[in-house]
Short mmCIF file of C-alpha atoms in Angstrom, two decimals:
data_model
loop_
_atom_site.label_atom_id
_atom_site.label_comp_id
_atom_site.label_asym_id
_atom_site.label_seq_id
_atom_site.Cartn_x
_atom_site.Cartn_y
_atom_site.Cartn_z
CA MET I 170 70.48 29.77 -78.96
CA THR I 171 70.61 33.45 -79.84
CA SER I 172 67.20 35.09 -79.49
CA GLU I 173 65.73 37.58 -81.91
CA LEU I 174 65.95 40.23 -79.18
CA SER I 175 69.65 39.49 -78.68
CA ARG I 176 70.32 39.95 -82.40
CA LEU I 177 68.33 43.19 -82.46
CA LEU I 178 70.22 44.61 -79.48
CA ALA I 179 73.60 43.65 -80.92
CA ALA I 180 72.73 45.34 -84.21
CA ALA I 181 71.58 48.51 -82.43
CA ALA I 182 74.77 48.58 -80.38
CA ARG I 183 76.74 48.71 -83.61
CA GLY I 184 74.59 51.45 -85.11
CA SER I 185 72.09 49.41 -87.12
CA PHE I 186 68.82 50.45 -85.49
CA PRO I 187 65.27 49.34 -86.29
CA PRO I 188 63.56 51.62 -88.82
CA ALA I 189 62.50 54.98 -87.37
CA ASP I 190 58.99 54.57 -88.70
CA GLY I 191 56.90 54.90 -85.54
CA SER I 192 56.11 51.19 -85.41
CA VAL I 193 56.20 48.69 -82.56
CA THR I 194 57.84 45.29 -82.86
CA VAL I 195 56.58 42.52 -80.59
CA LEU I 196 59.01 39.72 -79.73
CA PRO I 197 58.62 36.70 -77.45
CA ALA I 198 60.23 36.89 -74.02
CA PRO I 199 63.81 35.61 -74.41
CA SER I 200 63.52 33.75 -71.09
CA PRO I 201 60.95 33.23 -68.32
CA ARG I 202 62.76 35.95 -66.32
CA ASP I 203 62.93 38.67 -68.98
CA ALA I 204 60.09 40.92 -70.12
CA GLY I 205 59.91 44.60 -70.94
CA VAL I 206 59.96 47.39 -73.48
CA VAL I 207 62.94 48.98 -75.18
CA SER I 208 62.48 52.18 -77.16
CA PHE I 209 64.82 53.38 -79.89
CA THR I 210 64.41 56.46 -82.09
CA ALA I 211 60.81 56.28 -83.37
CA HIS I 212 60.64 52.51 -82.89
CA ALA I 213 59.74 50.44 -79.83
CA VAL I 214 60.21 46.76 -79.09
CA VAL I 215 57.97 44.91 -76.64
CA PHE I 216 59.55 41.64 -75.51
CA ALA I 217 56.98 39.66 -73.57
CA ASP I 218 54.75 36.65 -74.04
CA VAL I 219 51.69 38.58 -75.19
CA PRO I 220 49.94 38.56 -78.59
CA ALA I 221 51.10 41.23 -81.02
CA ALA I 222 47.47 42.18 -81.67
CA TRP I 223 46.96 42.87 -77.95
CA VAL I 224 49.94 45.26 -77.98
CA HIS I 225 48.86 47.10 -81.13
CA GLU I 226 45.32 47.54 -79.82
CA ARG I 227 46.75 49.54 -76.89
CA ILE I 228 49.31 51.71 -78.69
CA PRO I 229 47.84 54.33 -81.02
CA PRO I 230 49.52 54.38 -84.44
CA GLY I 231 52.30 56.95 -84.54
CA ASP I 232 52.26 57.63 -80.78
CA LEU I 233 56.00 57.43 -80.15
CA ALA I 234 55.69 57.95 -76.39
CA ALA I 235 52.95 55.38 -75.74
CA PRO I 236 55.12 52.24 -75.32
CA LEU I 237 56.87 53.71 -72.25
CA ASN I 238 53.95 55.71 -70.88
CA PRO I 239 51.89 54.64 -67.82
CA PRO I 240 48.71 53.51 -69.65
CA PHE I 241 50.47 50.88 -71.75
CA LEU I 242 52.99 49.84 -69.11
CA GLY I 243 50.16 49.53 -66.60
CA ALA I 244 48.17 47.28 -68.93
CA LEU I 245 51.24 45.17 -69.68
CA THR I 246 52.20 44.73 -66.03
CA ALA I 247 48.62 43.79 -65.14
CA ARG I 248 48.50 41.15 -67.87
CA LEU I 249 51.86 39.66 -66.88
CA ASP I 250 51.43 40.13 -63.10
CA ARG I 251 54.70 42.07 -62.95
CA GLU I 252 55.94 45.51 -61.92
CA VAL I 253 57.94 48.15 -63.78
CA ASN I 254 61.44 48.14 -62.32
CA ASN I 255 62.36 51.56 -63.74
CA ILE I 256 62.51 53.43 -67.03
CA ASP I 257 66.22 53.60 -67.75
CA LEU I 258 68.62 55.05 -70.23
CA LEU I 259 70.16 52.06 -72.03
CA THR I 260 73.87 52.34 -72.86
CA VAL I 261 76.50 50.03 -74.33
CA ALA I 262 80.26 49.77 -74.81
CA GLU I 263 82.65 47.23 -76.30
CA ALA I 264 84.95 45.04 -74.21
CA LEU I 265 88.51 46.30 -73.82
CA PRO I 266 91.63 44.11 -73.95
CA GLY I 267 93.98 43.35 -71.08
CA PRO I 268 93.52 43.68 -67.34
CA PRO I 269 91.57 46.60 -65.86
CA PRO I 270 93.61 49.73 -65.06
CA LEU I 271 92.32 49.67 -61.49
CA GLU I 272 93.22 47.47 -58.56
CA LEU I 273 90.26 45.18 -57.99
CA THR I 274 89.69 42.34 -55.55
CA ARG I 275 87.31 39.56 -56.52
CA SER I 276 84.46 39.45 -54.01
CA THR I 277 83.50 36.12 -52.49
CA ASP I 278 80.67 37.52 -50.36
CA PRO I 279 77.38 36.26 -51.87
CA ASP I 280 75.42 38.42 -49.42
CA HIS I 281 76.90 41.75 -50.49
CA PRO I 282 73.80 43.89 -51.21
CA ARG I 283 74.86 44.80 -54.75
CA THR I 284 75.74 41.19 -55.59
CA ALA I 285 72.55 39.80 -54.08
CA ARG I 286 70.48 42.38 -55.98
CA ALA I 287 72.22 41.57 -59.25
CA ARG I 288 71.52 37.85 -58.86
CA ARG I 289 67.77 38.55 -58.91
CA HIS I 290 68.06 39.83 -62.48
CA ARG I 291 71.22 38.26 -63.91
CA ASP I 292 73.07 34.97 -64.27
CA ALA I 293 76.80 34.25 -63.89
CA VAL I 294 77.16 37.24 -61.56
CA ARG I 295 80.69 38.22 -60.53
CA ALA I 296 81.74 41.13 -58.33
CA TRP I 297 84.93 43.01 -57.53
CA THR I 298 85.68 45.66 -54.92
CA THR I 299 88.25 48.39 -54.46
CA ALA I 300 90.01 49.36 -51.25
CA ASP I 301 88.40 52.80 -51.29
CA GLY I 302 84.75 51.75 -51.34
CA GLY I 303 83.83 50.80 -54.90
CA THR I 304 82.02 47.72 -56.18
CA VAL I 305 81.61 46.61 -59.79
CA VAL I 306 79.36 43.72 -60.79
CA VAL I 307 78.94 42.03 -64.18
CA GLY I 308 76.53 39.29 -65.16
CA ARG I 309 74.31 37.94 -67.92
CA GLY I 310 71.05 39.85 -68.04
CA VAL I 311 68.34 40.42 -70.64
CA ALA I 312 68.63 38.03 -73.59
CA GLY I 313 71.99 36.86 -72.24
CA ARG I 314 73.70 40.21 -72.69
CA TRP I 315 76.55 41.20 -70.36
CA GLU I 316 75.35 43.89 -67.94
CA LEU I 317 77.13 46.19 -65.53
CA ALA I 318 76.30 47.52 -62.08
CA VAL I 319 78.47 49.95 -60.11
CA GLU I 320 78.24 51.14 -56.53
CA VAL I 321 80.41 53.72 -54.76
CA ASP I 322 80.30 54.25 -50.99
CA GLY I 323 79.21 57.71 -49.91
CA ALA I 324 82.61 58.66 -48.54
CA ALA I 325 84.26 57.80 -51.87
CA GLN I 326 81.89 59.70 -54.13
CA GLY I 327 82.89 62.75 -56.12
CA ARG I 328 86.38 61.48 -56.98
CA GLY I 329 85.71 59.81 -60.33
CA LEU I 330 85.64 56.27 -58.91
CA GLY I 331 82.34 55.45 -60.62
CA ARG I 332 83.83 56.33 -63.99
CA GLU I 333 86.93 54.23 -63.26
CA LEU I 334 84.82 51.25 -62.22
CA ALA I 335 82.63 51.48 -65.32
CA ARG I 336 85.67 51.57 -67.55
CA ALA I 337 87.33 48.72 -65.62
CA ALA I 338 84.23 46.60 -66.21
CA ARG I 339 84.92 46.73 -69.94
CA HIS I 340 88.06 44.69 -69.22
CA LEU I 341 86.10 42.10 -67.21
CA VAL I 342 83.97 40.65 -70.03
CA PRO I 343 85.22 38.39 -72.83
CA ALA I 344 86.93 39.91 -75.86
CA GLY I 345 84.52 40.82 -78.63
CA GLU I 346 81.54 41.07 -76.31
CA LEU I 347 79.32 44.07 -75.62
CA LEU I 348 78.72 45.40 -72.12
CA TRP I 349 75.39 47.04 -71.35
CA ALA I 350 74.48 49.43 -68.55
CA GLN I 351 71.07 50.76 -67.55
CA VAL I 352 70.81 53.97 -65.55
CA ALA I 353 67.97 56.21 -64.40
CA PRO I 354 68.10 59.38 -66.56
CA GLY I 355 67.74 61.53 -63.44
CA ASN I 356 70.88 60.03 -61.93
CA ALA I 357 73.07 62.62 -63.65
CA ARG I 358 76.23 61.62 -61.79
CA SER I 359 76.00 58.02 -63.01
CA VAL I 360 75.04 59.07 -66.53
CA ARG I 361 78.12 61.27 -66.73
CA ALA I 362 80.31 58.47 -65.35
CA LEU I 363 79.10 56.01 -67.98
CA LEU I 364 79.58 58.48 -70.82
CA ALA I 365 83.08 59.29 -69.60
CA ALA I 366 83.84 55.55 -69.47
CA GLY I 367 82.97 55.19 -73.15
CA PHE I 368 79.37 53.97 -72.97
CA ARG I 369 76.99 55.16 -75.70
CA PRO I 370 73.25 55.78 -75.30
CA VAL I 371 71.17 53.59 -77.61
CA GLY I 372 67.65 53.85 -76.21
CA ALA I 373 65.37 53.66 -73.19
CA GLU I 374 64.23 50.52 -71.44
CA ALA I 375 61.62 49.43 -68.94
CA LEU I 376 62.11 45.97 -67.47
CA LEU I 377 59.17 44.19 -65.88
CA VAL I 378 59.94 42.10 -62.81
CA PRO I 379 57.89 39.83 -60.53
CA PRO I 380 56.18 41.59 -57.60
CA GLY I 381 58.60 42.42 -54.83
CA GLU I 382 61.76 42.18 -56.97
CA ARG I 383 62.21 45.79 -57.98
CA GLY I 384 65.57 47.42 -57.52
#
């Protein structure tokens, strides 16, 4: 079943954003694993199993920064007994047809650090590696959306491999699907790689995870 959050995200990815009216929408958590806050232009969405009245009591009307600021996030994490994983730039791109234009080898190592980390937050995780030290991982994350993770070994950095992996990932999800990527805004190298690979910024997101599962 498609959740209300999934429909909202898909609409935003295609340019139909929630109204930029300074309001906050409260939606139920789409699964027991997923909770957090996503902020668009002058509109925030809290997706967690908390009463809407509780949220609105803690966010002053018209305070556009409040949903992702420490006072509210601290109150939300305390109520849910969770931690803020990070406050990320949220980006999206459409799937591309055909095989990826990069030689990839499907990874069968379930203990690879990037794969193991992805499995804490995503379902149906699959990973591929390159001969020169790159790893790309895709899986079903928040509200069932396809999500991307990329890792480049230190010796292979600075050659555009991150950009190539991010673009290759668009060939690794089913036709017609959207592929999402979250990245820390301060990670300028990764932000540039995603933009160069055709990903578009749509908002900011803070995911809340159980204690000890950050990262």
